[in-house]
Coordinates of C-alpha atoms in Angstrom, one line a residue:
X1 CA -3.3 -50.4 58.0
X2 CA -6.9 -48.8 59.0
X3 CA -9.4 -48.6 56.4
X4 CA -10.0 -44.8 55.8
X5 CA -14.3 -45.7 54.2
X6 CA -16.5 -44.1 56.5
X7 CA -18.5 -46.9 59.1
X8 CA -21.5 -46.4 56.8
X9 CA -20.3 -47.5 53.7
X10 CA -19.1 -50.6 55.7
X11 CA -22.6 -51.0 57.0
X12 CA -24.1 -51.1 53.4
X13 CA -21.3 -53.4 52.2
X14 CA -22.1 -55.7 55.2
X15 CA -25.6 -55.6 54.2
X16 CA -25.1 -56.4 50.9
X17 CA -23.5 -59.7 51.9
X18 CA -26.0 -60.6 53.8
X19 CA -28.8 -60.3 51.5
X20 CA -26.2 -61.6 49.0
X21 CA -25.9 -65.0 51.1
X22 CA -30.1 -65.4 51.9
X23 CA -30.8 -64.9 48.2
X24 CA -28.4 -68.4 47.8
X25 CA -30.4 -69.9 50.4
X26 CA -34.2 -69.3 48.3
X27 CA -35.0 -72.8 46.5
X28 CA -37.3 -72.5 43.9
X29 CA -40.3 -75.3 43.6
X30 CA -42.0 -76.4 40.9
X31 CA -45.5 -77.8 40.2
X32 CA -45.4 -81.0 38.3
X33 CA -48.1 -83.0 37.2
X34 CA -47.2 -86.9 37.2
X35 CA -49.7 -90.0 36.3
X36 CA -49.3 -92.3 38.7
X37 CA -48.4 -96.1 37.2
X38 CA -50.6 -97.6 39.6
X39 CA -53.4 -97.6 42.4
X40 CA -52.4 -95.7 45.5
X41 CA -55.7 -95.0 47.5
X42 CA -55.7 -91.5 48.2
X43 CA -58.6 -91.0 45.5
X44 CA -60.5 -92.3 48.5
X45 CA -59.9 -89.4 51.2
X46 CA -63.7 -88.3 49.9
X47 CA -65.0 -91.5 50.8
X48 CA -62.9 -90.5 54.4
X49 CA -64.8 -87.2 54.6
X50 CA -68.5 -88.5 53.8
X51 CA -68.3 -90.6 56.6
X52 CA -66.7 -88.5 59.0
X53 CA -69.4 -86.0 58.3
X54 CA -72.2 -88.2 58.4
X55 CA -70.9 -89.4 61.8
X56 CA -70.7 -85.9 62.9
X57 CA -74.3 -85.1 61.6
X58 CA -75.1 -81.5 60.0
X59 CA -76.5 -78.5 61.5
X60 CA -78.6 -75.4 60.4
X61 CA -80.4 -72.8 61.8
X62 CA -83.2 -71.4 60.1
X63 CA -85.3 -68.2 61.0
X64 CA -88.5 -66.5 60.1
X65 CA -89.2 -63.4 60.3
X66 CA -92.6 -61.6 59.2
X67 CA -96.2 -60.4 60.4
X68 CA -97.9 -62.5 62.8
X69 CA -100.7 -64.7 60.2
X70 CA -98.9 -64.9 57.2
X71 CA -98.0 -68.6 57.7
X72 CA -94.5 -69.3 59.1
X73 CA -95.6 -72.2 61.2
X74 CA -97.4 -73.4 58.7
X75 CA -94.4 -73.8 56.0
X76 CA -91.8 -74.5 58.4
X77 CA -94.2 -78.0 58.8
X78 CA -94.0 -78.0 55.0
X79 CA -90.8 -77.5 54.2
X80 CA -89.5 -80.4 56.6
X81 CA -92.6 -82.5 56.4
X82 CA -92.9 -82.9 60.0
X83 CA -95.4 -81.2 62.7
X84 CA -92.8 -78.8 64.5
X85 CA -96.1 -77.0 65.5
X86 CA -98.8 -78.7 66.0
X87 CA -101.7 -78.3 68.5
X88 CA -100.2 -79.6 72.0
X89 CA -96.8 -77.2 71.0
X90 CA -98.1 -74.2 68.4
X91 CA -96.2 -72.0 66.6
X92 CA -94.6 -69.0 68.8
X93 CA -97.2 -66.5 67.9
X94 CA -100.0 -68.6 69.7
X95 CA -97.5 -69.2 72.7
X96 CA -96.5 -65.8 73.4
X97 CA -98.0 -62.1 73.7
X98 CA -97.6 -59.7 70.8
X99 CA -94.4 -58.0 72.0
X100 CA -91.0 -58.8 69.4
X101 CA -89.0 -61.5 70.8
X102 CA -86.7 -64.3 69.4
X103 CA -87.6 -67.6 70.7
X104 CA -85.8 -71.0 69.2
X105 CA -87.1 -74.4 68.6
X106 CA -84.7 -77.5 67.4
X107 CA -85.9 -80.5 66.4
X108 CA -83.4 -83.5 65.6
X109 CA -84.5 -85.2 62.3
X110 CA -82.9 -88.5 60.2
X111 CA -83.3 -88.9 56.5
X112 CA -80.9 -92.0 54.8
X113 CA -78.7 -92.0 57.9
X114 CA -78.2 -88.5 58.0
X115 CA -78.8 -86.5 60.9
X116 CA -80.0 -83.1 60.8
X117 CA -80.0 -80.7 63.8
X118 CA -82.5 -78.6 62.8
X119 CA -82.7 -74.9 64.6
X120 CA -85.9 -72.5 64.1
X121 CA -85.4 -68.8 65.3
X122 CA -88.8 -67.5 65.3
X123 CA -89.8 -63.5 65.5
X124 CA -93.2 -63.6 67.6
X125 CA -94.9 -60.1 67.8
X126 CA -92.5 -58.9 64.7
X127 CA -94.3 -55.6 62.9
X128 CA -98.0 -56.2 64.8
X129 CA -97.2 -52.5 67.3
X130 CA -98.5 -49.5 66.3
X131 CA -95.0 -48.1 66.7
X132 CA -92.2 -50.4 65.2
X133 CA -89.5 -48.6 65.6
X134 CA -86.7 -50.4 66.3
X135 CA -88.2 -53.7 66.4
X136 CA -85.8 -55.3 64.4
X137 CA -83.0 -54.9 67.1
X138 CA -84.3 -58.4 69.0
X139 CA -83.4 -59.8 65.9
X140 CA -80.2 -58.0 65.0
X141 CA -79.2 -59.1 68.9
X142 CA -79.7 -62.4 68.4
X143 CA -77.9 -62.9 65.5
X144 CA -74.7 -60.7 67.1
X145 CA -75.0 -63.0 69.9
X146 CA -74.5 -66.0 68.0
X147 CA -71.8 -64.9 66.3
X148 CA -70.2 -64.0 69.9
X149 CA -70.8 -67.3 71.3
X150 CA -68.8 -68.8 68.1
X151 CA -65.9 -66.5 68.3
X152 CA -65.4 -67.4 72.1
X153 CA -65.5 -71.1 71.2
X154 CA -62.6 -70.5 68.8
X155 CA -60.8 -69.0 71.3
X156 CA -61.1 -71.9 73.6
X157 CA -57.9 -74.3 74.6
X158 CA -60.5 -76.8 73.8
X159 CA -62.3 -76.4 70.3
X160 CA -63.2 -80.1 69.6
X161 CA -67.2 -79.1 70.2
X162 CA -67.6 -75.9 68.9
X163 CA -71.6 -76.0 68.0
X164 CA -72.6 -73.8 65.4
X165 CA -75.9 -71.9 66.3
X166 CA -75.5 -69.2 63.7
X167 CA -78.0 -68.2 62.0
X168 CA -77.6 -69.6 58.2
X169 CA -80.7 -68.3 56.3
X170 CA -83.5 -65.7 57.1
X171 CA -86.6 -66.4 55.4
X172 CA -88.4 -62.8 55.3
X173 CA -92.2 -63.1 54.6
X174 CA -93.6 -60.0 52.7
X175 CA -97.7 -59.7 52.8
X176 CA -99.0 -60.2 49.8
X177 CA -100.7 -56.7 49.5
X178 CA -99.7 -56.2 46.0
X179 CA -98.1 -52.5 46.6
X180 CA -94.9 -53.1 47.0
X181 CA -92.5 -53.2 49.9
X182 CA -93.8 -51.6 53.5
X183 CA -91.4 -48.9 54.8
X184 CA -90.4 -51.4 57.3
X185 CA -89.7 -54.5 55.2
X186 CA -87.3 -52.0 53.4
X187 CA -86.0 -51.1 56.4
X188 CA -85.6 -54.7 58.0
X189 CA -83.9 -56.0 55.1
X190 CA -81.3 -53.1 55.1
X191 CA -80.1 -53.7 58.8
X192 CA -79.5 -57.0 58.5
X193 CA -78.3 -57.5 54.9
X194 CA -74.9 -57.8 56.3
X195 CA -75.2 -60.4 58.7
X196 CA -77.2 -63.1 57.2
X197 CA -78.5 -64.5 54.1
X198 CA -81.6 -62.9 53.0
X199 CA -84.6 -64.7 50.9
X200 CA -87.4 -62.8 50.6
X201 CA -90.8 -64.5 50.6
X202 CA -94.3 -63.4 49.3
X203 CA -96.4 -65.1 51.8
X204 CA -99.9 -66.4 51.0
X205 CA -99.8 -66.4 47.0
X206 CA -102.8 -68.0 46.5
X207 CA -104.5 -65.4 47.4
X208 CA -102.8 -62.9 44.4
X209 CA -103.9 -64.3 40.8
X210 CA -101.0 -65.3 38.6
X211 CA -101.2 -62.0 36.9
X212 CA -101.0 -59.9 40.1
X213 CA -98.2 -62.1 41.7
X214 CA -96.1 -61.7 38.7
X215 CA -96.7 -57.9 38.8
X216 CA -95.9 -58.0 42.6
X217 CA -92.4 -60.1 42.1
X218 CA -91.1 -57.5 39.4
X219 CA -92.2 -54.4 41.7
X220 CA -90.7 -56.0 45.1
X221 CA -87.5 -56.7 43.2
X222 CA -86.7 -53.2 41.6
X223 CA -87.6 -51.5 45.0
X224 CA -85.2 -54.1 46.2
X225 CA -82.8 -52.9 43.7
X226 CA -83.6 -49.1 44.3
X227 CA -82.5 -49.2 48.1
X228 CA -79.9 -51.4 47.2
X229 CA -80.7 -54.1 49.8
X230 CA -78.4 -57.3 49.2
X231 CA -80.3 -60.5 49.2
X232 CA -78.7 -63.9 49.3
X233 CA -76.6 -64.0 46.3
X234 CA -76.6 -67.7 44.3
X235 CA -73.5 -69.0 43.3
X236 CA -72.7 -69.8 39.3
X237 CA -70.9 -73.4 39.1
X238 CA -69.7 -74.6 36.2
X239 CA -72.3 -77.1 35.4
X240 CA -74.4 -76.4 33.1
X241 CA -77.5 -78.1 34.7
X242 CA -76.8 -76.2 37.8
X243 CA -76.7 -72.7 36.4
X244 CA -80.0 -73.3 34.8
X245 CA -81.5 -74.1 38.2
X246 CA -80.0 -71.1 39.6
X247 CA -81.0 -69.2 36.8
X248 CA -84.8 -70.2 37.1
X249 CA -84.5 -69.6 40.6
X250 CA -83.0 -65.7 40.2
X251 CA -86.0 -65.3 37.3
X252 CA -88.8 -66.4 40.5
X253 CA -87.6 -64.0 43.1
X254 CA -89.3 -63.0 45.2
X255 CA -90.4 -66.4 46.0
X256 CA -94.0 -66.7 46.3
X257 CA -95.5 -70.0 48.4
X258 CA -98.1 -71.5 49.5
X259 CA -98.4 -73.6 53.0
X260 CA -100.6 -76.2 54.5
X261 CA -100.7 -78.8 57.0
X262 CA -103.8 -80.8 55.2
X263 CA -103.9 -83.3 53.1
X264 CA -106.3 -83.6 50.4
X265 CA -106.8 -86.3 47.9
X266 CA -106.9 -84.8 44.0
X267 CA -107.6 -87.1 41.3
X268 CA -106.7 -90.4 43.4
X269 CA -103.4 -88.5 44.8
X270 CA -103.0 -87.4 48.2
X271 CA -101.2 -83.6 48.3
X272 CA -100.5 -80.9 50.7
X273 CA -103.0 -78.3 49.6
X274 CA -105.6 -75.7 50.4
X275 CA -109.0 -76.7 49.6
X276 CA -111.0 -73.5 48.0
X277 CA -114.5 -73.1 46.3
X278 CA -112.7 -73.2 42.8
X279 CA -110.3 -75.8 43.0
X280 CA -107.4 -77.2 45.3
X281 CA -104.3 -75.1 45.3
X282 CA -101.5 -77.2 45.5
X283 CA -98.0 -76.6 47.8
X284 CA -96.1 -78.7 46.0
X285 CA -97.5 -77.4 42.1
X286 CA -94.8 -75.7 40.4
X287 CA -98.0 -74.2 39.0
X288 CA -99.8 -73.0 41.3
X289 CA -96.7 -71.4 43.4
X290 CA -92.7 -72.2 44.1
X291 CA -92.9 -73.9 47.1
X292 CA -91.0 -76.9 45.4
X293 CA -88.1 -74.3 44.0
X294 CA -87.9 -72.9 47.7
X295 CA -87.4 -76.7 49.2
X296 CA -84.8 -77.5 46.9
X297 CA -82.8 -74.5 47.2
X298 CA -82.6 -74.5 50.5
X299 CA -82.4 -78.2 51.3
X300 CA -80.9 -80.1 48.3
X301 CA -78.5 -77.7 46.7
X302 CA -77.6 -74.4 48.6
X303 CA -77.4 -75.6 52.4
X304 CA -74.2 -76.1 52.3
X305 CA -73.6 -72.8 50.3
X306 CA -76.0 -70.8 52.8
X307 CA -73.8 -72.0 55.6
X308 CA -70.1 -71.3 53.6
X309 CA -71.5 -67.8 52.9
X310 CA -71.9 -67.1 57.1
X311 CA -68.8 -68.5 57.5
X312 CA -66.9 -66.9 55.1
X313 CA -68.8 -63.6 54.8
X314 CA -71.1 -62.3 57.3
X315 CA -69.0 -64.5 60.4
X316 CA -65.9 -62.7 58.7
X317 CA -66.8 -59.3 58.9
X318 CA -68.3 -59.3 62.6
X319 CA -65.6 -60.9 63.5
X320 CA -63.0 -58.3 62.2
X321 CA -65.3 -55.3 63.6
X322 CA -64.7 -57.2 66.8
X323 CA -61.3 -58.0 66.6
X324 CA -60.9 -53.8 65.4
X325 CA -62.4 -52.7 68.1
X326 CA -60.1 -54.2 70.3
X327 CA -57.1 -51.8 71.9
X328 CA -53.8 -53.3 72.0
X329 CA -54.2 -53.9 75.9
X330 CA -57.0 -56.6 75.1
X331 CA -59.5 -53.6 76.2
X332 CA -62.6 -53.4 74.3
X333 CA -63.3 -49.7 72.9
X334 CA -67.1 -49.1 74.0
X335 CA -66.7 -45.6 71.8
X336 CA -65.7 -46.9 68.9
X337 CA -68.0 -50.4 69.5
X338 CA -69.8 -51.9 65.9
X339 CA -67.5 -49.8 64.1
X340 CA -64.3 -50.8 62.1
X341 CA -61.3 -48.8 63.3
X342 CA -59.0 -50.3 61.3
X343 CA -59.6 -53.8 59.1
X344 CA -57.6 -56.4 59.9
X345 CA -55.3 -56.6 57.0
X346 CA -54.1 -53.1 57.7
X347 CA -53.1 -54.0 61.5
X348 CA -50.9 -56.9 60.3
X349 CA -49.2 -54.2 57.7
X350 CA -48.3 -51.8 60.4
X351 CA -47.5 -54.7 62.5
X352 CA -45.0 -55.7 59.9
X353 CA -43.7 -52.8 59.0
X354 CA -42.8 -51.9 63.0
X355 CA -41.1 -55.4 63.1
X356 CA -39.3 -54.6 60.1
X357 CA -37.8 -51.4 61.2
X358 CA -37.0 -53.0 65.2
X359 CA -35.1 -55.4 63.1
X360 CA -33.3 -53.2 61.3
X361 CA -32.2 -51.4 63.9
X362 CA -31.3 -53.9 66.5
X363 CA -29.1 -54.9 63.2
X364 CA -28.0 -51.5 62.2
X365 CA -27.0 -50.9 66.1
X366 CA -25.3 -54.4 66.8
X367 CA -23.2 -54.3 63.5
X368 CA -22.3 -50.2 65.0
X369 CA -20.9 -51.1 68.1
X370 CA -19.1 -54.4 66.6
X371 CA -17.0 -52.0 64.7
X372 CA -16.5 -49.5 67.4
X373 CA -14.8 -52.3 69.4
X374 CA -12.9 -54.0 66.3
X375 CA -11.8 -49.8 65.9
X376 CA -10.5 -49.4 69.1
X377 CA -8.4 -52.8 69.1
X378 CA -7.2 -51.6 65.9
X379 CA -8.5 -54.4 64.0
X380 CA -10.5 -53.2 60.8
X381 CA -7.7 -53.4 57.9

């Protein structure tokens, strides 16, 4: 005898088994903590990653940007102890003519059997035109460039060498003028906020009085605050010892340091200082300026931060502008080019939701003509 229900009732019904018989299939897993009766080895697999890295060796690129004279040569020799500039190779801005370009400089270095692929970006000619407009977009190339080169390697066959040439960390050196921010510093700091870690410097302190640099600091930082600019943002840990160096660090910003290549000798000691009518001022003198803060932050405790953060932030989000701005033939969309179209996350939605509703209706129209035929042999019941 033929069933008089209407084929859509059958549909739900058939439906309802289904999701009936995958709900069966779901098996539910649970976490559960067990302490293991004896030694099994895989507390070493830390061990296994130290020496794979240090194998591997590290790499960071570095770049200084600022007026020609305000000492970026000078405290990149510093910072690393080492001549990177010295008279047979000086720094860029004796090397090339006073136009803005980016020019790089890697030096290989070994500390405890670590290596240490060290990469410079320097900005020759930065802010010395009489018209600076735009001069920031060398720089703003560059580091778009970089960040091209990486996403092609990822989209190699072969991604066993994928160098990483990114830029890291952007050490901007402000003139220590005691006004405030210049128009363009502001304006520097606001293009490329986005795409890489920002520190701000105040070059030269020793020629501000302790006074005056403190007065500077508190100025540069609520005009920082007033055009919103968003500098390189310290992580909180959960060590206490940590948080207090990050928290003397935050208190110091802007940064204010000191560099020299000379060695004087100060009560029987030899330092890195500049010798002055008054008195030595010392580089490495927590005193006299935070050169020593600025070396520790940048090589013992937050290099591996600075370089997580343009992974995971600034490499992120070029990356999905890129990736956005991409038509669905592989063509890329010179219009719309720099500019998010559509984020990532909502492509995969709509992506989903399209599947979804194929799905259902390859289902909807296979289950349909099934019953036509078992119809027509007079087989429903």
């Amino acid at each position: 005898m033929t069933n008089n229900k209407p084929y859509s009732t059958l549909l739900k019904t058939r439906f309802k088994y289904i999701k009936y018989k995958n709900s069966l299939n779901i098996k539910k897993t649970y976490l559960q903590s067990k302490n293991l009766e004896g030694y099994v080895g895989f507390a070493s697999l830390p061990n296994q990653v130290y020496r794979k890295s240090v194998k591997r060796g590290f790499e960071f690129t570095l770049m200084v940007v600022g007026e020609s004279g305000l000492g970026k040569s000078t405290l990149i020799n510093s910072l690393f102890l080492t001549n990177l500039y010295s008279g047979e190779y000086p720094g860029p801005s004796h090397r090339i003519k006073k136009t803005v370009q980016v020019e790089q400089s890697k030096v290989l270095m070994k500390e405890g059997g670590v290596q240490l692929l060290l990469t410079i970006v320097d900005t020759p000619g930065f802010g010395d035109a009489v018209d600076n407009s735009n001069c920031w977009q060398p720089v703003i190339d560059h580091i778009d460039s970089k960040f091209e080169d990486y996403l092609n390697s990822e989209s190699r066959v072969n991604r066993r060498l994928m160098p990483d040439s990114r830029v890291h960390c952007c050490l901007y050196f402000i003139a220590p003028s005691g006004h405030g921010l210049k128009p363009l510093d502001i304006e520097f700091m606001k293009r490329l906020h986005e795409k890489v870690n920002i520190i701000p410097l105040i070059a030269k302190a020793d020629t501000l009085t302790p006074e005056e640099c403190q007065q500077f600091k508190k100025q540069i930082m609520r005009e920082i605050l007033e055009h919103k600019i968003k500098i390189y943002e310290f992580p909180e840990t959960d060590d206490e010892e940590e948080n207090k160096i990050v928290k003397t660090i935050k208190d110091r910003l802007p940064l204010a340091v000191v560099g020299s290549n000379t060695i004087i000798e100060v009560n029987d000691k030899k330092v890195r200082g500049r010798q002055y009518p008054w008195g030595v001022a010392e580089v490495e003198n927590g005193d006299h300026c935070d050169f020593t803060l600025l070396r520790n932050m940048l090589i013992r405790t937050h290099m591996q931060d600075l370089k997580d953060v343009t992974n995971n932030v600034h490499y992120e989000n070029y990356r999905s502008r890129k990736l956005a701005a991409v038509t669905c033939n592989g063509i890329d969309n010179n219009k719309t080019k720099g500019q998010l179209t559509k984020s990532p996350l909502a492509q995969m939605e709509e992506e989903r939701r399209e599947h979804q509703f194929f799905k259902s209706y390859y289902c909807f129209f296979f289950l349909y003509r099934t019953l036509e035929k078992n119809k027509k042999k007079g087989k429903i019941f």
